mmCIF file of C-alpha atoms in Angstrom:
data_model
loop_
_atom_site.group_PDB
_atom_site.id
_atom_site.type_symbol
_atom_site.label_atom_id
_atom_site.label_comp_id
_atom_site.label_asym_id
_atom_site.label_seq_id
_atom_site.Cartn_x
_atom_site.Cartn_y
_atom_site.Cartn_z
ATOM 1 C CA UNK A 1190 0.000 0.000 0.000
ATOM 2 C CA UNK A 1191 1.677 3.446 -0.746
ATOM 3 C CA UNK A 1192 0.912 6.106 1.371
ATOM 4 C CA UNK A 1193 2.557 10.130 1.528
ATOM 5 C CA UNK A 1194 5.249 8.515 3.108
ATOM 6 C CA UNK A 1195 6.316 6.640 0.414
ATOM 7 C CA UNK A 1196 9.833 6.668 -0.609
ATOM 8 C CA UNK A 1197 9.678 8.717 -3.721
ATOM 9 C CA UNK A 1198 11.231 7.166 -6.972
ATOM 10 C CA UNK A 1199 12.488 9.435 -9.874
ATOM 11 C CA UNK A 1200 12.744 6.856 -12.589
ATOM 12 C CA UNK A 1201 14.921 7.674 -15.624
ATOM 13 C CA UNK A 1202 15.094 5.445 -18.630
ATOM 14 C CA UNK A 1203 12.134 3.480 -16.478
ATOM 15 C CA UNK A 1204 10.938 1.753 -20.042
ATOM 16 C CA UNK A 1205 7.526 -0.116 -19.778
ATOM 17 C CA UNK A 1206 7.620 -0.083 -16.246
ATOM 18 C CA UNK A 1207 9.445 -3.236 -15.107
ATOM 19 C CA UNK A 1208 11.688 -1.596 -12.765
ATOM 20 C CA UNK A 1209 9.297 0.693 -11.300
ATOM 21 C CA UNK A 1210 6.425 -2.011 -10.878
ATOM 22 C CA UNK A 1211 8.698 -4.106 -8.459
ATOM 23 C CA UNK A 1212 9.561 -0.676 -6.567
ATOM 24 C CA UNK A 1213 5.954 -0.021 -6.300
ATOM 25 C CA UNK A 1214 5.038 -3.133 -4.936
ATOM 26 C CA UNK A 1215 8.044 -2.551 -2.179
ATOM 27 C CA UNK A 1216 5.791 0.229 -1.031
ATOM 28 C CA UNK A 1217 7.288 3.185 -3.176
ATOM 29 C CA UNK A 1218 6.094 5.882 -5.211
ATOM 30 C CA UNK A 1219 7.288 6.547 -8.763
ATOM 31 C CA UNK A 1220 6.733 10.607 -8.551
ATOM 32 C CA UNK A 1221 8.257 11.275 -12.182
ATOM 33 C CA UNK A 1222 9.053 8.854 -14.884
ATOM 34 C CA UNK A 1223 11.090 9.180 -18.197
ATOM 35 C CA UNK A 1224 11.563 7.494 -21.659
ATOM 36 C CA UNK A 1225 12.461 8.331 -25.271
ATOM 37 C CA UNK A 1226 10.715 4.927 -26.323
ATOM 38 C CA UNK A 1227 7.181 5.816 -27.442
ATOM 39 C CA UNK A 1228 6.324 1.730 -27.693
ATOM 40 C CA UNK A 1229 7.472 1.815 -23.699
ATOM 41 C CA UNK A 1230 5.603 5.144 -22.711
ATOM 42 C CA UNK A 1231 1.980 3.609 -24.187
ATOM 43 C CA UNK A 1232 2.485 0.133 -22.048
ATOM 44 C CA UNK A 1233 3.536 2.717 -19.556
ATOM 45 C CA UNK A 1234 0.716 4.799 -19.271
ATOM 46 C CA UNK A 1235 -1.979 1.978 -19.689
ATOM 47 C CA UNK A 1236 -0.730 0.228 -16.423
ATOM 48 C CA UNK A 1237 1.311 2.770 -14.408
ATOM 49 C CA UNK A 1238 0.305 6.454 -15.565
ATOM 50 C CA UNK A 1239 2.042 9.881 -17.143
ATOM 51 C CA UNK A 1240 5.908 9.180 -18.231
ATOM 52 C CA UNK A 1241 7.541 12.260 -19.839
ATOM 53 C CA UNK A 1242 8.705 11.225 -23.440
ATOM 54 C CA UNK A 1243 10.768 13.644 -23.937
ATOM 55 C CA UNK A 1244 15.020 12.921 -24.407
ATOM 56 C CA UNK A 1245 16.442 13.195 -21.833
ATOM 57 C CA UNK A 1246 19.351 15.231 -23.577
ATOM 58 C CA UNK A 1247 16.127 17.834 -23.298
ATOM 59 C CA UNK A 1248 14.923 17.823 -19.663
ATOM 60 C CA UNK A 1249 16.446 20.039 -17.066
ATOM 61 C CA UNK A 1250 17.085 19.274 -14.072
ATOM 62 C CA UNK A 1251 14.763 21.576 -12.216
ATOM 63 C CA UNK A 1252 11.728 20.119 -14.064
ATOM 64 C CA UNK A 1253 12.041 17.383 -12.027
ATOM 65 C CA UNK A 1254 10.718 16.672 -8.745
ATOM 66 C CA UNK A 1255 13.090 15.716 -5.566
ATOM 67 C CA UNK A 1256 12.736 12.225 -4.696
ATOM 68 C CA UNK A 1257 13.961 9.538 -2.108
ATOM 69 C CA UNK A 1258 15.714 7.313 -4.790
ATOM 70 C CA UNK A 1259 16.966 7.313 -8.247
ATOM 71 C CA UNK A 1260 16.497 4.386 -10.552
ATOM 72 C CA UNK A 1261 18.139 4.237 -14.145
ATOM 73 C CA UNK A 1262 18.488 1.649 -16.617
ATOM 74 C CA UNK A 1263 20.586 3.435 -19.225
ATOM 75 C CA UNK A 1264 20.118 2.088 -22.682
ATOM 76 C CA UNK A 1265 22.149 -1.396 -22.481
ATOM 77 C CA UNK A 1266 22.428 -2.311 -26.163
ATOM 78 C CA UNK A 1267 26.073 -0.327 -26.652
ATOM 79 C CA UNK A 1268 27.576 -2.867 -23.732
ATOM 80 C CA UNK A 1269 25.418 -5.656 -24.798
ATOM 81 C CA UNK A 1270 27.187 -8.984 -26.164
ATOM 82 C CA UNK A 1271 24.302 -9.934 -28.373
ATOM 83 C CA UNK A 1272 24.999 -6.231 -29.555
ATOM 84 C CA UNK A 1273 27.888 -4.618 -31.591
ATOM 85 C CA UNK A 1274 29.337 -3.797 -28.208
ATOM 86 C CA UNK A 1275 30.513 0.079 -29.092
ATOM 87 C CA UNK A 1276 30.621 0.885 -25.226
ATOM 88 C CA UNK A 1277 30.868 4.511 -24.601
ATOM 89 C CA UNK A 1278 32.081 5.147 -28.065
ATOM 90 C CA UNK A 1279 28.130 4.688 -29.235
ATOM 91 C CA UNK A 1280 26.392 7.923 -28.609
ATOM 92 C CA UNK A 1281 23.615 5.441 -26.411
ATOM 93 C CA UNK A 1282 26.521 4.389 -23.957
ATOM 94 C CA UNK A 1283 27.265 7.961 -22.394
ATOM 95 C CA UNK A 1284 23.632 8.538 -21.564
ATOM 96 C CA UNK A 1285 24.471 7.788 -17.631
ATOM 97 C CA UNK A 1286 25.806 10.832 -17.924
ATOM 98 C CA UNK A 1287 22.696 12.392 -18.430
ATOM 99 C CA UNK A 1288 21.627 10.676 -14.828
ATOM 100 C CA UNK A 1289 24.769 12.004 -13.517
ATOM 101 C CA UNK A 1290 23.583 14.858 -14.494
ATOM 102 C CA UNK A 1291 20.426 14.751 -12.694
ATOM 103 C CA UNK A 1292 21.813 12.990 -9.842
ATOM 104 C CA UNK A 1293 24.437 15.875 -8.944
ATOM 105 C CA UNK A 1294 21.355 18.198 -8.851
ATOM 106 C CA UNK A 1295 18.653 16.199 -7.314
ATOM 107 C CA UNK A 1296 21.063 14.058 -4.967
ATOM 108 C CA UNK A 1297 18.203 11.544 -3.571
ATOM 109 C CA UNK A 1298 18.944 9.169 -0.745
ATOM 110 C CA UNK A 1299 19.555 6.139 -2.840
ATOM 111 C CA UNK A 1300 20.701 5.555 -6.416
ATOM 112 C CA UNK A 1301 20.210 2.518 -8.240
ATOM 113 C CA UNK A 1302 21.448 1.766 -11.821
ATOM 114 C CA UNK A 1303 20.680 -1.619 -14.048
ATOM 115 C CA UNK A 1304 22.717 -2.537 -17.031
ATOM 116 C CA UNK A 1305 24.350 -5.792 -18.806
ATOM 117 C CA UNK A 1306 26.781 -7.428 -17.554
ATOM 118 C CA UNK A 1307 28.963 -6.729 -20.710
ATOM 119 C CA UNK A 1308 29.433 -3.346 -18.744
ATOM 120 C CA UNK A 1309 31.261 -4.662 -16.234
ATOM 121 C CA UNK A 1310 34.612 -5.272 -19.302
ATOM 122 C CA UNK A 1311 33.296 -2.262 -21.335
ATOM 123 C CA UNK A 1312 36.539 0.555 -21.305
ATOM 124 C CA UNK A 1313 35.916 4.128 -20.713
ATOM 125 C CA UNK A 1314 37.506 6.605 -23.365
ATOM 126 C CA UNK A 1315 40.480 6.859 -21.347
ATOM 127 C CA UNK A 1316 41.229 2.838 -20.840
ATOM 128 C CA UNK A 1317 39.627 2.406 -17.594
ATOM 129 C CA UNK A 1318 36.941 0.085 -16.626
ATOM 130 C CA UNK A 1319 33.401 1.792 -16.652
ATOM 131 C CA UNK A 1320 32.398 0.208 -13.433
ATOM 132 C CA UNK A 1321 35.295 2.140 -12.091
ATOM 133 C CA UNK A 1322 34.432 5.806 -13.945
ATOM 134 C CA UNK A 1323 30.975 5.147 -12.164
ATOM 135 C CA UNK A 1324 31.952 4.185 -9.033
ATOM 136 C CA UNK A 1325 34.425 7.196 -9.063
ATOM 137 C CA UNK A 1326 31.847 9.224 -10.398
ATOM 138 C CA UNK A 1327 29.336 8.804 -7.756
ATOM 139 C CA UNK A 1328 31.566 8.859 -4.833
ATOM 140 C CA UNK A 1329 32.556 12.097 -5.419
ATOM 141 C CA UNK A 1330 29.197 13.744 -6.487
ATOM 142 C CA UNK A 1331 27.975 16.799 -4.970
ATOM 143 C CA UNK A 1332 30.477 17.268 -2.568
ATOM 144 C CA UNK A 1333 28.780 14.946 -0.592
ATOM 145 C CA UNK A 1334 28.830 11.468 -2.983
ATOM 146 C CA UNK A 1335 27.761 7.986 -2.521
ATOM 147 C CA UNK A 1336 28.662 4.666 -1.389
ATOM 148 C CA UNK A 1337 28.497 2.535 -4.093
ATOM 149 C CA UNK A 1338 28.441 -1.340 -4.237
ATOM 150 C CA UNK A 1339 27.848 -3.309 -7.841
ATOM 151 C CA UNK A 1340 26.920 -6.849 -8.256
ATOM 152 C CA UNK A 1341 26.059 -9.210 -11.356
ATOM 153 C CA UNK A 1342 22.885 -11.079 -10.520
ATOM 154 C CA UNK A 1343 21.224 -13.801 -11.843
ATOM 155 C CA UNK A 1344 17.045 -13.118 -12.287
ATOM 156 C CA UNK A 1345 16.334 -16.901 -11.011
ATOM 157 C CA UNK A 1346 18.136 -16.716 -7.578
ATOM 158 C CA UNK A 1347 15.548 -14.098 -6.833
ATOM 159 C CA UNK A 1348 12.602 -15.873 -7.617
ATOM 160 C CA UNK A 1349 12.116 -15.300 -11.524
ATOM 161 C CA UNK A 1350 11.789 -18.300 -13.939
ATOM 162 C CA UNK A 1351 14.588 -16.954 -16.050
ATOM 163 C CA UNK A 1352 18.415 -17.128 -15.815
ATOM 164 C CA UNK A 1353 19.106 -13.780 -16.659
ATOM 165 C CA UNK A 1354 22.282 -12.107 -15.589
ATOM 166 C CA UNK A 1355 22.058 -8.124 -14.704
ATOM 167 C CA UNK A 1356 24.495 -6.100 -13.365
ATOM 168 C CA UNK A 1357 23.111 -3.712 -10.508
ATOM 169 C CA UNK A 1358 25.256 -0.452 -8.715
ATOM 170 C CA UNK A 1359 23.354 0.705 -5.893
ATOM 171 C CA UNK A 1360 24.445 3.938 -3.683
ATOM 172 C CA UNK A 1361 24.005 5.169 -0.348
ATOM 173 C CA UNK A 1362 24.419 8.871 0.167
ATOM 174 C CA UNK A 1363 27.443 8.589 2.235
ATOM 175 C CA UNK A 1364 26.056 11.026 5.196
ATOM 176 C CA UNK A 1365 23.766 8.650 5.592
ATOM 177 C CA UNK A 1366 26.251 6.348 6.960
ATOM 178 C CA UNK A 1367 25.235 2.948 5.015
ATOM 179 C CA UNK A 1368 26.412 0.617 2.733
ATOM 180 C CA UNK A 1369 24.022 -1.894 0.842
ATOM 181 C CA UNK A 1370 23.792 -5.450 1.024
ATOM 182 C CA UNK A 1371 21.891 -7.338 -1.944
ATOM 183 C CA UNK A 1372 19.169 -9.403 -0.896
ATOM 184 C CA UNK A 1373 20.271 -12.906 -0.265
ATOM 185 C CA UNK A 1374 19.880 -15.541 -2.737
ATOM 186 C CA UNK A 1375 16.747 -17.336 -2.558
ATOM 187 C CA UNK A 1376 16.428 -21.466 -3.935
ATOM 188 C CA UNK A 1377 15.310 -23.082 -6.495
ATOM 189 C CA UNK A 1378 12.437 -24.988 -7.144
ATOM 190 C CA UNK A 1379 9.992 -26.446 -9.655
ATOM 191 C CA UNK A 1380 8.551 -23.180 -9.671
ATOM 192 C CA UNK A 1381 10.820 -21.299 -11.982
ATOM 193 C CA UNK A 1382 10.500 -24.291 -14.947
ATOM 194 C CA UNK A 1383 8.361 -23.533 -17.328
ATOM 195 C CA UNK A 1384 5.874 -26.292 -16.560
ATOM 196 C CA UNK A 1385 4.635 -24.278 -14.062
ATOM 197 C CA UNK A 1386 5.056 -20.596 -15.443
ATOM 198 C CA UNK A 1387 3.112 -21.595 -18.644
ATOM 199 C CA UNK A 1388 0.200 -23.448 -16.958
ATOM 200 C CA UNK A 1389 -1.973 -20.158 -17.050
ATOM 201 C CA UNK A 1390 -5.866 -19.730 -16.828
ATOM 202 C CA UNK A 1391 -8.022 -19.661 -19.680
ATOM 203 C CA UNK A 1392 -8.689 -15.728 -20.617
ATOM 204 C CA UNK A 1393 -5.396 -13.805 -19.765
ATOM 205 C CA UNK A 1394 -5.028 -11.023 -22.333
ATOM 206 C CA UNK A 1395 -2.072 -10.318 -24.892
ATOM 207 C CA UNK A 1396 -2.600 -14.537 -25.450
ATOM 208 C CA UNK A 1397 -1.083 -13.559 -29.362
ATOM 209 C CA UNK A 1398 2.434 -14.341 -31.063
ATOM 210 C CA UNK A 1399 5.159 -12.905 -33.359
ATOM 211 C CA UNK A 1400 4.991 -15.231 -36.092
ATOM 212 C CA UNK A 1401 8.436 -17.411 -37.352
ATOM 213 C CA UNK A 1402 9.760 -16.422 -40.735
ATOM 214 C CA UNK A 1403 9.779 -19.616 -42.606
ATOM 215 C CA UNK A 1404 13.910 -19.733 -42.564
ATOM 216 C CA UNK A 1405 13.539 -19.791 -38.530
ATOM 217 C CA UNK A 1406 10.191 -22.499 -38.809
ATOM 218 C CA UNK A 1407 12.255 -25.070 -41.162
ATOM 219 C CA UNK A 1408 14.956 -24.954 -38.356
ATOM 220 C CA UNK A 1409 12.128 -24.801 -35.424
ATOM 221 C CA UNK A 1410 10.324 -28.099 -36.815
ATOM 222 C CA UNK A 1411 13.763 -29.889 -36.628
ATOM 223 C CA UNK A 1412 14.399 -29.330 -32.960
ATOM 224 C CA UNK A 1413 13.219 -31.227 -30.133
ATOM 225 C CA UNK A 1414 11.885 -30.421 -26.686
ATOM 226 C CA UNK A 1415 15.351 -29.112 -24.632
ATOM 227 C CA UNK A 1416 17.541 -29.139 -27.632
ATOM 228 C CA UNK A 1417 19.028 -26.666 -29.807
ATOM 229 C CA UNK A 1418 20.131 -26.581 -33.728
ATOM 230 C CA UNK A 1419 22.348 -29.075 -33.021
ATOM 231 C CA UNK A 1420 19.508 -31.453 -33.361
ATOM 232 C CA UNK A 1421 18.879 -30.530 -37.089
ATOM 233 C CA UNK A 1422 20.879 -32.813 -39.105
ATOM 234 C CA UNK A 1423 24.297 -31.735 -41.371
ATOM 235 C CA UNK A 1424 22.281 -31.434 -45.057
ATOM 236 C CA UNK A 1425 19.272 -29.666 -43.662
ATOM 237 C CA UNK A 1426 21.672 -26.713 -42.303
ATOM 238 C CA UNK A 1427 21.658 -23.595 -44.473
ATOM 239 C CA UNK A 1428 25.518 -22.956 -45.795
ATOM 240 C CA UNK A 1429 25.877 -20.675 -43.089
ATOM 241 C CA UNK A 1430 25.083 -22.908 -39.994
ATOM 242 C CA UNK A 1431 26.919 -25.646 -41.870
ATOM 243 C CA UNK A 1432 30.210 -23.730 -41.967
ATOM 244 C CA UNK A 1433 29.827 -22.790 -38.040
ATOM 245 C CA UNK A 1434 29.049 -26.839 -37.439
ATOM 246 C CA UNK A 1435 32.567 -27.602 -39.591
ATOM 247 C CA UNK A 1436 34.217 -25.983 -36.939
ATOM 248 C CA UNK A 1437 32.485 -25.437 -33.983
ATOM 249 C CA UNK A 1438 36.026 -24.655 -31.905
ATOM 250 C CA UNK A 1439 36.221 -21.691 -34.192
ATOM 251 C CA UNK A 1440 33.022 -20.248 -33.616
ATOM 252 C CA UNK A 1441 32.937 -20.798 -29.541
ATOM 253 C CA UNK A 1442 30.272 -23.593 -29.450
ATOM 254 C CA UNK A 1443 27.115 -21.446 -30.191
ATOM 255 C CA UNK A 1444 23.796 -22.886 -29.254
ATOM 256 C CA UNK A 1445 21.433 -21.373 -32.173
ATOM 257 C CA UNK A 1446 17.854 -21.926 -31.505
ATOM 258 C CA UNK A 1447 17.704 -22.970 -27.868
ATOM 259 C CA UNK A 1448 14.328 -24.606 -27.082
ATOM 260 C CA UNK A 1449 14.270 -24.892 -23.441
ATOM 261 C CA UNK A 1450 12.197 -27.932 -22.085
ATOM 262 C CA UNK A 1451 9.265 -28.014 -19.338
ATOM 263 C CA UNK A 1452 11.564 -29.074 -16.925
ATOM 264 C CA UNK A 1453 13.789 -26.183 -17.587
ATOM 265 C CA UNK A 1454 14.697 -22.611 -16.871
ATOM 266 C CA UNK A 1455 13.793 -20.345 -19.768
ATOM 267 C CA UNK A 1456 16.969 -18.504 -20.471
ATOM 268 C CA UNK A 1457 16.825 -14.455 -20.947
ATOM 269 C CA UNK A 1458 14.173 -13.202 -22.978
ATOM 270 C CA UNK A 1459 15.990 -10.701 -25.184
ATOM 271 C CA UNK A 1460 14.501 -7.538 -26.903
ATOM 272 C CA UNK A 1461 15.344 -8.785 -30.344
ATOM 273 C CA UNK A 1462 13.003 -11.920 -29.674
ATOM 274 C CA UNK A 1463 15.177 -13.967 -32.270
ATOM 275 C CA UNK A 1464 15.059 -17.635 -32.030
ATOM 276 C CA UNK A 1465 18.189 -17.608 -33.066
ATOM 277 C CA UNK A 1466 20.290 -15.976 -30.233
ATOM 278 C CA UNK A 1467 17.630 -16.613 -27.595
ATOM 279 C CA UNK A 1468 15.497 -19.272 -25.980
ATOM 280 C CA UNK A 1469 12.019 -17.879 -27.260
ATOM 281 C CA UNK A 1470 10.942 -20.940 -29.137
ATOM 282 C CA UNK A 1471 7.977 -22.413 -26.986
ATOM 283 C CA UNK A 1472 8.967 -26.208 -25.684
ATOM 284 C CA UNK A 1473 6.134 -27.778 -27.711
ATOM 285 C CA UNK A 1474 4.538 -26.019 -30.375
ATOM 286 C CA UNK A 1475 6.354 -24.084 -33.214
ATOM 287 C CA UNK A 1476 6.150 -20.849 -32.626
ATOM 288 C CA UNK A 1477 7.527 -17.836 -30.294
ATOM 289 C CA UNK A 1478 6.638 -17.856 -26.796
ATOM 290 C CA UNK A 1479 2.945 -15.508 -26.719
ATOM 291 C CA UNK A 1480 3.432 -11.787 -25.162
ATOM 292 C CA UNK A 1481 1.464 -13.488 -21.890
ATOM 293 C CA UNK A 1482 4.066 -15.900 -21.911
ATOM 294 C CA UNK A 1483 7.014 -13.890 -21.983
ATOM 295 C CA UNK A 1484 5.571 -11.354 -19.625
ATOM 296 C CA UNK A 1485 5.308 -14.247 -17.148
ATOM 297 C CA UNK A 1486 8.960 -15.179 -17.521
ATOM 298 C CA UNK A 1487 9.589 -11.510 -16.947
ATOM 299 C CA UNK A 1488 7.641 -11.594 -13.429
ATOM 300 C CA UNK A 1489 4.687 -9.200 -15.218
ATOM 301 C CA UNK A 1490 1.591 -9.505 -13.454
ATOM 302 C CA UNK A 1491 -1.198 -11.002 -15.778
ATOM 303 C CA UNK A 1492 -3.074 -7.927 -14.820
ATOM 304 C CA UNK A 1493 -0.412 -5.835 -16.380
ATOM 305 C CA UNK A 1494 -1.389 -5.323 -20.196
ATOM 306 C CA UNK A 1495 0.563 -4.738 -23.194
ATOM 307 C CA UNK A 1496 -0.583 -3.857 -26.290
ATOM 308 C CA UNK A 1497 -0.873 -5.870 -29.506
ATOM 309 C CA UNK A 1498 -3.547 -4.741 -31.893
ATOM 310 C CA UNK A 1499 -1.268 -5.274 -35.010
ATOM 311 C CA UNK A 1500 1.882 -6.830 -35.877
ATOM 312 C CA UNK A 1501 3.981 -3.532 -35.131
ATOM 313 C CA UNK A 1502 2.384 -3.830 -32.157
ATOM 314 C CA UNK A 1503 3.382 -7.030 -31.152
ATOM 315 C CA UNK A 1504 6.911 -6.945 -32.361
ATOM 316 C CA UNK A 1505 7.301 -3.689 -30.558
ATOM 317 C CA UNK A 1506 6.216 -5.197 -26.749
ATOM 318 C CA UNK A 1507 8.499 -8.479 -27.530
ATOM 319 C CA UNK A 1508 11.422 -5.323 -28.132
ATOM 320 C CA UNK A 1509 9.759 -3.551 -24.485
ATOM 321 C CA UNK A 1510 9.290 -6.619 -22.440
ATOM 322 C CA UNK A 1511 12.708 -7.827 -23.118
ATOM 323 C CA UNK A 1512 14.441 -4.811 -22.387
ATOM 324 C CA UNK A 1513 12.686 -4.329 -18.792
ATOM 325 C CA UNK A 1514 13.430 -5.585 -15.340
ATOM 326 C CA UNK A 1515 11.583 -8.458 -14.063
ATOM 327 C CA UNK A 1516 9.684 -6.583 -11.796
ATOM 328 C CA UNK A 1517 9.684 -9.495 -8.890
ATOM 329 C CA UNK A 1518 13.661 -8.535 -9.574
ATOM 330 C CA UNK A 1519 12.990 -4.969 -9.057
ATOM 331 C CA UNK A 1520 10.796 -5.668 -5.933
ATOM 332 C CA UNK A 1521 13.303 -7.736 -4.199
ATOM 333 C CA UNK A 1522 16.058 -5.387 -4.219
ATOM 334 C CA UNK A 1523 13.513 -2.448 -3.221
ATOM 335 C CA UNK A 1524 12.617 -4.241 -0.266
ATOM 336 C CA UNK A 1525 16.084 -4.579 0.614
ATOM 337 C CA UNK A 1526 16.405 -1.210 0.483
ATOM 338 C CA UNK A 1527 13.501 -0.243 1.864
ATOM 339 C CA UNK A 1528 14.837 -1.999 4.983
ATOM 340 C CA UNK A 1529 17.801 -0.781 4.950
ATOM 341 C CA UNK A 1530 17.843 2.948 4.734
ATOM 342 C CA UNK A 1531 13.889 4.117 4.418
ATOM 343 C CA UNK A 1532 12.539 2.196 7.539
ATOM 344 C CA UNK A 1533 14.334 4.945 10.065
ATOM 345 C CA UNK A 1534 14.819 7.485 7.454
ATOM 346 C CA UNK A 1535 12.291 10.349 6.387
ATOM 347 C CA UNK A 1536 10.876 11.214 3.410
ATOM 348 C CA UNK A 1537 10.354 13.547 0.714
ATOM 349 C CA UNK A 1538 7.553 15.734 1.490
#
């Protein structure tokens, strides 16, 4: 329940909402919310209200409300390895400046950023790591500056059916006097297969699917329950996968058209919704896991609607759902914060 004394969230790059659903459901407030993505702001505003479109390149500072806690999830596609990975030198990558930016004027309580983890060996323009040029960057801030811890976490040892591996930096303003401890992990269980996360009730909305070109069906027919497109045979490959099987040493072992089984953990959901670089490929019928589906492997409530009245739309909330946080994600490390520095702390009036 979220009352005035909410800890208020400013939420910058917040996407469809992923980030700030979990934060909300850890008893915060999102009092502003930004993206450039106009797919993102419409799934936005359906299920969580206003979200300024505007760049952020755009927005001053002062036209933003003070808040408890800063979230960001800077666009991850320049550090991602499914990407061209262009770091800082794509114009995309220095956008945490831009919450730097913000951060030095706003200075909330708490700052929490969410990226790849192909940030964590990404170089900054002068050869150093850019975990360490943030780190550095928020520890001095403001005169004042924060304590900043960063971890790689995996989704599923938080309670999401995916194995999805996120980097997180969260900081403490150092007069504060904390430091923050991630959430410990939580186990396993039959839960997280997808045996249970796709045994739904009849009804749920967004129950539609992007539909296989026929290059990725041929390959999709050929592939069993848990296997990959190592299961098609050697003169059914297309030249190109045929040259990666000759020499599989060469090309690091890739596992093309992953088609996780029941008993399984679905592997990351990806924006790009390709069979080819991600598990998407339902365990049983040939086709693309629905939007329902893939919201549920995300931790999306099935209250939480996306939009798919044509085939733009559709492709476009595969693109949105993959790049959010799995809001259970999101919730779990609010709470921990929550805890942690808001429990004795006030508020933002």
């Amino acid at each position: 329940m979220i009352t005035n004394s909410a800890p208020k969230l400013i939420s910058l790059f917040a996407g469809c909402g992923g980030l700030d659903r979990g934060f909300i459901d850890a008893g915060f407030q999102t009092i502003y919310a930004n993206d450039f993505d106009t797919a993102a702001q419409a799934v936005y505003r359906l299920n969580l209200g206003e979200i300024d479109g505007r760049d952020i390149l755009t927005v001053d500072e002062d036209e933003i409300p003070d808040g408890d806690i800063l979230s960001a999830g800077f666009p991850c596609q320049p550090f991602s390895n499914a990407g061209d990975r262009k770091g800082v030198y794509d114009s995309r990558g220095m956008l945490y400046k831009e919450c730097i930016r913000i951060i030095e004027k706003k200075m909330p309580k708490v700052i929490v950023f969410e990226n790849v983890k192909g940030l964590l060996s990404t170089k900054y323009i002068d050869g150093r790591k850019l975990p360490e040029v943030i780190v550095e960057d928020l520890s001095n801030i403001g005169g004042t500056g924060y304590s900043i811890v960063y971890e790689m976490l995996n989704a599923s040892d938080y309670g999401v059916p995916q194995n999805r591996h996120r980097v997180f930096f969260v900081g403490i303003r150092k007069d504060l006097g904390k430091t923050f401890v991630f959430p410990e992990k939580m186990p396993k269980t039959e839960m997280l297969t997808l045996n249970h996360v796709l045994c739904m009730p009849d009804g749920l909305p967004n129950q539609v699917h992007w539909e296989f070109s026929p290059q990725a069906m041929s390959m999709v027919e050929q592939i069993s329950e848990g296997g990959s497109w190592k299961d098609v045979p050697y003169d059914r490959l297309a030249p190109r996968f045929q040259r990666i099987r000759d020499d599989m040493v060469k090309y690091r072992s890739p596992n093309f058209y992953r088609r996780f089984a029941r008993t399984e953990i679905c592997g990351t959901i990806t924006a790009s919704a390709q069979p080819e670089n991600c598990g998407i490929t339902h365990p049983t019928e040939n086709r693309r896991f629905t939007i329902r589906e893939i919201a549920r492997i995300q931790t999306f409530p099935d209250n939480f609607l996306f939009i798919d009245d044509s085939t733009k739309d559709i492709v476009a909330m595969y693109r949105v759902i993959g790049n959010a946080v799995p809001p259970l994600l999101a919730q779990r490390i609010a709470e921990a914060i929550f805890h942690q520095v808001f429990e004795d702390e006030p508020v933002c009036q």
